[in-house]
Short mmCIF file of C-alpha atoms and ligand atoms in Angstrom, two decimals:
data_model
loop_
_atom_site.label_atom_id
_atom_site.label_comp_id
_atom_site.label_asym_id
_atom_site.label_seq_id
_atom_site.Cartn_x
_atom_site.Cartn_y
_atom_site.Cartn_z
CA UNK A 1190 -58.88 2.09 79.50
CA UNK A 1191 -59.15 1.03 75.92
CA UNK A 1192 -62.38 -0.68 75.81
CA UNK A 1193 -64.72 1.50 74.33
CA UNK A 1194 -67.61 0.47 77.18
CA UNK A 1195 -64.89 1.72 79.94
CA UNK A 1196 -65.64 5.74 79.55
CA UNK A 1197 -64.37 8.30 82.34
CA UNK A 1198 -67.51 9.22 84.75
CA UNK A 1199 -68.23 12.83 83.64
CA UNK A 1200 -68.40 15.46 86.04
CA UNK A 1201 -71.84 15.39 87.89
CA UNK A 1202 -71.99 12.04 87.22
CA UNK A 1203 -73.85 11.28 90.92
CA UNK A 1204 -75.36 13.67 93.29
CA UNK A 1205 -73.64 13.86 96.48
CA UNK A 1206 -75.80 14.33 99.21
CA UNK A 1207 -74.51 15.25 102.96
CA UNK A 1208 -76.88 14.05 105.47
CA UNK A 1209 -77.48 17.15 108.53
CA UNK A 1210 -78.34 14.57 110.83
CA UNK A 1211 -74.36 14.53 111.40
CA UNK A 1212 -73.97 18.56 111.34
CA UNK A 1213 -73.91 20.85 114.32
CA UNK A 1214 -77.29 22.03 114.06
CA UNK A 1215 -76.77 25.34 115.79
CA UNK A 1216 -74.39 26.50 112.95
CA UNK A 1217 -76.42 24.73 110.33
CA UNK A 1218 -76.81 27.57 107.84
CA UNK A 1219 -72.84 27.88 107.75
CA UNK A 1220 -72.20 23.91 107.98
CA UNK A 1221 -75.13 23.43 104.54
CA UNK A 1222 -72.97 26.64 102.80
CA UNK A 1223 -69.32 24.56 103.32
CA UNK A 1224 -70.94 21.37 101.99
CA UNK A 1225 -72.43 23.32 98.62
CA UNK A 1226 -68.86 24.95 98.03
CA UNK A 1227 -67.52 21.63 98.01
CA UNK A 1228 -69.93 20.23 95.05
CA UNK A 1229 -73.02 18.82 97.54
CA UNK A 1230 -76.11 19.09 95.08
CA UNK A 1231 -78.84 17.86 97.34
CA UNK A 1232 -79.14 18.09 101.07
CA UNK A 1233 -80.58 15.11 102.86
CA UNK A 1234 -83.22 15.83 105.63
CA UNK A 1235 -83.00 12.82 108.11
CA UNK A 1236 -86.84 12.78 109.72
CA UNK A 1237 -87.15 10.23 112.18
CA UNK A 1238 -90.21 9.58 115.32
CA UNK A 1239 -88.69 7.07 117.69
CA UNK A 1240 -91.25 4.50 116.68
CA UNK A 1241 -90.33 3.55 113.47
CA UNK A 1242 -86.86 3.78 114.27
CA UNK A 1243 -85.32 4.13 117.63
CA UNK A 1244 -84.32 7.67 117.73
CA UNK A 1245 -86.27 11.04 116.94
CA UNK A 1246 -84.20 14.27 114.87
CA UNK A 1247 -86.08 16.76 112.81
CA UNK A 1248 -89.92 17.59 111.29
CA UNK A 1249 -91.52 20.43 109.03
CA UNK A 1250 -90.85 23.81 110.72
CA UNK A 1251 -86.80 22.81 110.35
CA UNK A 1252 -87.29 22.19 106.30
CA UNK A 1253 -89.20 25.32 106.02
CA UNK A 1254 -86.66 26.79 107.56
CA UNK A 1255 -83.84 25.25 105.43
CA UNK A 1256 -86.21 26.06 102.28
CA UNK A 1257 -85.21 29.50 103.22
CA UNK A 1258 -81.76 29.33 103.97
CA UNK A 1259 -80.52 26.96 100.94
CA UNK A 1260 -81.38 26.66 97.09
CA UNK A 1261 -79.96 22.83 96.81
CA UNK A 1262 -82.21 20.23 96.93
CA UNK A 1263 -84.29 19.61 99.84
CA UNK A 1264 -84.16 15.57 100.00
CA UNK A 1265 -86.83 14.35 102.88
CA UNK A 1266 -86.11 11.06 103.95
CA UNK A 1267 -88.99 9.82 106.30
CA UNK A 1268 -88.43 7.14 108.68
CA UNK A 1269 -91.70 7.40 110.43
CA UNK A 1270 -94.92 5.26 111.00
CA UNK A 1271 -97.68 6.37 108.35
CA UNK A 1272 -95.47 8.35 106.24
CA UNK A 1273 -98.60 8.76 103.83
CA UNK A 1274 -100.24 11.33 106.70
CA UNK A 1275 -97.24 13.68 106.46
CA UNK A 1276 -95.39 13.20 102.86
CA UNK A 1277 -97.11 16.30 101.10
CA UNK A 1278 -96.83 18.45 104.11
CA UNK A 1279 -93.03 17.96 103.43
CA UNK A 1280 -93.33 19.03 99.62
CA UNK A 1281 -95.47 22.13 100.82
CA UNK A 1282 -92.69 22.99 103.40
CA UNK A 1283 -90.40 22.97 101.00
CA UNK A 1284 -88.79 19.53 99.90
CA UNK A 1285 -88.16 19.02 96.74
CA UNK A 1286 -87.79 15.11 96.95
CA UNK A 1287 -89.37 13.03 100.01
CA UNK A 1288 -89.25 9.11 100.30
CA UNK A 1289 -90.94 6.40 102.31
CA UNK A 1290 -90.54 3.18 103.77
CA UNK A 1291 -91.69 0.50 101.66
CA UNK A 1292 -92.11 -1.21 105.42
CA UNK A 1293 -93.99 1.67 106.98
CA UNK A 1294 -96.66 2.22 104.12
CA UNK A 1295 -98.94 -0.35 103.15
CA UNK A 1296 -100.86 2.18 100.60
CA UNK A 1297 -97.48 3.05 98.41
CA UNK A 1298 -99.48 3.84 95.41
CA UNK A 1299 -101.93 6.61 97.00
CA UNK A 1300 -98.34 7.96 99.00
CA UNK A 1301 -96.14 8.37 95.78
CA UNK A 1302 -98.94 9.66 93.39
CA UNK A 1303 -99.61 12.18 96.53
CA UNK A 1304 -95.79 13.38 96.29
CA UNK A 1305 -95.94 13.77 92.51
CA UNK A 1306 -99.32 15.93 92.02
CA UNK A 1307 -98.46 18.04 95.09
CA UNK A 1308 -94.56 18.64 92.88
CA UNK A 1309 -92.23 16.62 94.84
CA UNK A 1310 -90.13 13.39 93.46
CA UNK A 1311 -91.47 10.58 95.18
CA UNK A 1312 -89.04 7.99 96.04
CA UNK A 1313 -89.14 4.74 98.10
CA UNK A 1314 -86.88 3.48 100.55
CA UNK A 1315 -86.02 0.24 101.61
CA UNK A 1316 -83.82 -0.85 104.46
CA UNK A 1317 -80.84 -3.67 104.02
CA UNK A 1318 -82.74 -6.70 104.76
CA UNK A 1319 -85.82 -6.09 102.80
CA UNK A 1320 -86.05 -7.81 99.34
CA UNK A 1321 -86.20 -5.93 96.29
CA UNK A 1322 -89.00 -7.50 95.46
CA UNK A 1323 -91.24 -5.34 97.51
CA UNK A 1324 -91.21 -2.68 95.08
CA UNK A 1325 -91.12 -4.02 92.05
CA UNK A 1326 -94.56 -2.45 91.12
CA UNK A 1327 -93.89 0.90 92.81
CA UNK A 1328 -91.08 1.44 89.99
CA UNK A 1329 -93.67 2.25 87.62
CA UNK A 1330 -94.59 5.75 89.91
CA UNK A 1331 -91.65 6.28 92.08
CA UNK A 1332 -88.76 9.18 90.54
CA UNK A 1333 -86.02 7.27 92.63
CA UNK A 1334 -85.71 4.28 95.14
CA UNK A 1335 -83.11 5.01 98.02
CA UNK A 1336 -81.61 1.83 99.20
CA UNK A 1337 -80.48 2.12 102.74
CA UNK A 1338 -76.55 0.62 103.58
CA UNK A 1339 -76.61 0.33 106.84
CA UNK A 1340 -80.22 -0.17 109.40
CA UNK A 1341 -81.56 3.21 109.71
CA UNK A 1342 -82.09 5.31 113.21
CA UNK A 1343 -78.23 7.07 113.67
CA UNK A 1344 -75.40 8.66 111.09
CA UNK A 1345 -71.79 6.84 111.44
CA UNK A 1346 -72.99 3.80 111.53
CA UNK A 1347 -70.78 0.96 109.22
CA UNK A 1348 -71.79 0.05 105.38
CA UNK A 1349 -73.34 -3.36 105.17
CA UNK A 1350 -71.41 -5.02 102.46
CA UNK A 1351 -74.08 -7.06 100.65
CA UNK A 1352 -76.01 -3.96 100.12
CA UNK A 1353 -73.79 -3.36 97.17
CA UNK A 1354 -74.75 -6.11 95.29
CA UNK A 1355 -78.54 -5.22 95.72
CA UNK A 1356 -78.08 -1.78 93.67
CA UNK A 1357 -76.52 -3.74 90.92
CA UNK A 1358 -79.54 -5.92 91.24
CA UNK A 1359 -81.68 -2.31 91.36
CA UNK A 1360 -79.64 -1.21 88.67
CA UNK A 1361 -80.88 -4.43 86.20
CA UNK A 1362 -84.49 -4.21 87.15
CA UNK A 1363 -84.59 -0.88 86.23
CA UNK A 1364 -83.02 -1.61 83.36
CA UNK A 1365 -84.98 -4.10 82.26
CA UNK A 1366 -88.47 -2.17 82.91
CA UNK A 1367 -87.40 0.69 81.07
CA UNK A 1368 -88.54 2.81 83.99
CA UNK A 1369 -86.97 6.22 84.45
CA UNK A 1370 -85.82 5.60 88.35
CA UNK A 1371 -82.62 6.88 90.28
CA UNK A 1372 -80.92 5.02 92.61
CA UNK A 1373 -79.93 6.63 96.25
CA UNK A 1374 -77.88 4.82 98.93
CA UNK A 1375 -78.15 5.94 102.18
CA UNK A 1376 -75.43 4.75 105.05
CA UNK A 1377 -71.72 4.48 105.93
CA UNK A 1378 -70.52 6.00 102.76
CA UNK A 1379 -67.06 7.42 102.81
CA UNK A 1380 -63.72 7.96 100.65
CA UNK A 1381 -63.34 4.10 100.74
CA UNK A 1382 -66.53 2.77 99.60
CA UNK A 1383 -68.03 5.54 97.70
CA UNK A 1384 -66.59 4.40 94.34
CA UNK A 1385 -68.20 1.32 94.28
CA UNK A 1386 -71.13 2.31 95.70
CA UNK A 1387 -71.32 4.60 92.51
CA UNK A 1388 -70.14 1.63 90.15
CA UNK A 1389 -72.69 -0.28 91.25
CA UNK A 1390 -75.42 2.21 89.63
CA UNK A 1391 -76.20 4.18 92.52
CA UNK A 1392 -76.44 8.25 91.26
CA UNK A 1393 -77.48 9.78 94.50
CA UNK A 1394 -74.76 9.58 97.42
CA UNK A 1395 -75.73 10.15 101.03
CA UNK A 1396 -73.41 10.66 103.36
CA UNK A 1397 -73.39 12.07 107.08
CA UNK A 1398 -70.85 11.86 109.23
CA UNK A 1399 -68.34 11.67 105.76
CA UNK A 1400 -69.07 15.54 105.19
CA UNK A 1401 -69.88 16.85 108.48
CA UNK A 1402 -68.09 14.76 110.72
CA UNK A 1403 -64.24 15.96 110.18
CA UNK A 1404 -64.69 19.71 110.67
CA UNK A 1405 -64.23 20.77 107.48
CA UNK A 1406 -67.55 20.36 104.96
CA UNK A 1407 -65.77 21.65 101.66
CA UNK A 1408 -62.75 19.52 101.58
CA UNK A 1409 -64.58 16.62 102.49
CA UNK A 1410 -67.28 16.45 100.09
CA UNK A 1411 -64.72 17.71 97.09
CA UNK A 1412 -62.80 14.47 98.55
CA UNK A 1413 -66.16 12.61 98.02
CA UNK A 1414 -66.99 13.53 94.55
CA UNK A 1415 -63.61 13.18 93.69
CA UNK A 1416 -63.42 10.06 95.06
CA UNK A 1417 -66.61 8.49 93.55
CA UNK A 1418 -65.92 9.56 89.83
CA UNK A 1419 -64.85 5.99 89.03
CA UNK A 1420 -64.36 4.54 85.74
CA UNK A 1421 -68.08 3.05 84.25
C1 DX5 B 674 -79.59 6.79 108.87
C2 DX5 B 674 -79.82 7.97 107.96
C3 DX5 B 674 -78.64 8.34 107.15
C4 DX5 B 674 -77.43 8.73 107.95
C5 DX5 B 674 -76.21 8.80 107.10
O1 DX5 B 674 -80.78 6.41 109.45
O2 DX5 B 674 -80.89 7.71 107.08
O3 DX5 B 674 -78.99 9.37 106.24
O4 DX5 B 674 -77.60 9.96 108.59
O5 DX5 B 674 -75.12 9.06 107.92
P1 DX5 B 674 -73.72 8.35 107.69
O6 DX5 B 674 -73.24 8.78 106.35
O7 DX5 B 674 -72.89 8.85 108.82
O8 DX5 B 674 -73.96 6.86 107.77
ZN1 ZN B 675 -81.23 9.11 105.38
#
């Protein structure tokens, strides 16, 4: 590339982040180790309660047990009803990042500022069909937005295409406001789409059944990151 905007992403350019929903949860110590030796930065903690989406994984006594077992990032992702009653629990057990539903919390204010003062990054999430404009204000106390690519409830699930161009839309407003806001996408992320996924301005990469689902953690999130280091 000889245009001098065109610049090689540097390494640790994007966070990858391997969901456990996907892992075999009776060898999760092991599976989390394989993932961190192949470059994972940030483990993603899938918490769902069969009402706000149809399925039910994981809760508190599993992240204080993973606050034990791992020093990478403990990334809470809550897809329940009320996530305001629960969010600091999950910063107190151990997460080091927890977001919400922008549809599940109709107090988004009193929810993020309760992340931040009890330590955590707060972060808001936001599933495929919901318009950006529903958190335009929370930008100015949220540490990252995670923009969900596929409709949340189960790993290995396909990446809904559009999605892509609403983190380049992400990517301008948060240009634009100056705000100091990551972008996470969450869903159906794998050696194929990952690249643009990260061109598009995302800098925190879930992925699930990418990482854990081939039997081998290491090679596949080295595959990932190497994958995703696209030209920017
Ligand atoms: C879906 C979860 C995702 C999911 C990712 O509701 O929020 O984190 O586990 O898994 P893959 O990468 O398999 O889509
Ligand atoms: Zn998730």
């Amino acid at each position: 590339m000889s245009s001098a905007t065109n610049t090689k992403a540097a390494a640790g350019q994007f966070d990858l982040a391997p969901s456990i929903l996907s892992a075999d949860f009776a060898r999760l110590g092991e599976e989390i180790a394989s993932a961190e030796a192949g470059g994972a930065t940030i483990l993603h903690v899938d918490v769902m309660d069969g009402r706000f989406v149809p399925n039910i994984t994981i809760g508190l006594p599993v992240v204080k047990s993973l606050r034990k077992a791992t020093k990478l990032e403990l990334d809470c992702h809550l897809m329940i009803v009320e996530p305001g009653r629960y969010a600091v629990e999950f910063v107190e057990a151990g997460a080091d990042m927890v977001s919400v539903h922008v549809e599940a919390d109709a107090h988004l204010n009193r929810t993020l500022t309760a992340i931040r003062a009890a330590g955590g990054k707060a972060g808001v999430a936001i599933n495929p069909a919901t318009p950006l404009a529903m958190l335009d204000d929370a930008l100015d106390y949220a540490d990252f937005v995670l923009i969900m690519s596929v409709n949340p409830g189960f790993g290995g699930q396909r990446f809904i295409g559009p999605v892509l161009n609403k983190v380049k839309r992400l990517a301008d407003m948060i240009r634009l406001r100056g705000v100091d806001v990551r972008i996470e996408v969450d869903g159906g992320i794998d050696g194929s789409n990952i690249s643009d996924v990260v061109a598009a301005g995302a800098r925190m990469i879930v992925a699930g059944s990418a990482v854990f689902g081939g039997g081998d953690p290491t090679a596949a999130a080295r595959d990932l990151i190497a994958k995703g280091s696209v030209w920017v």
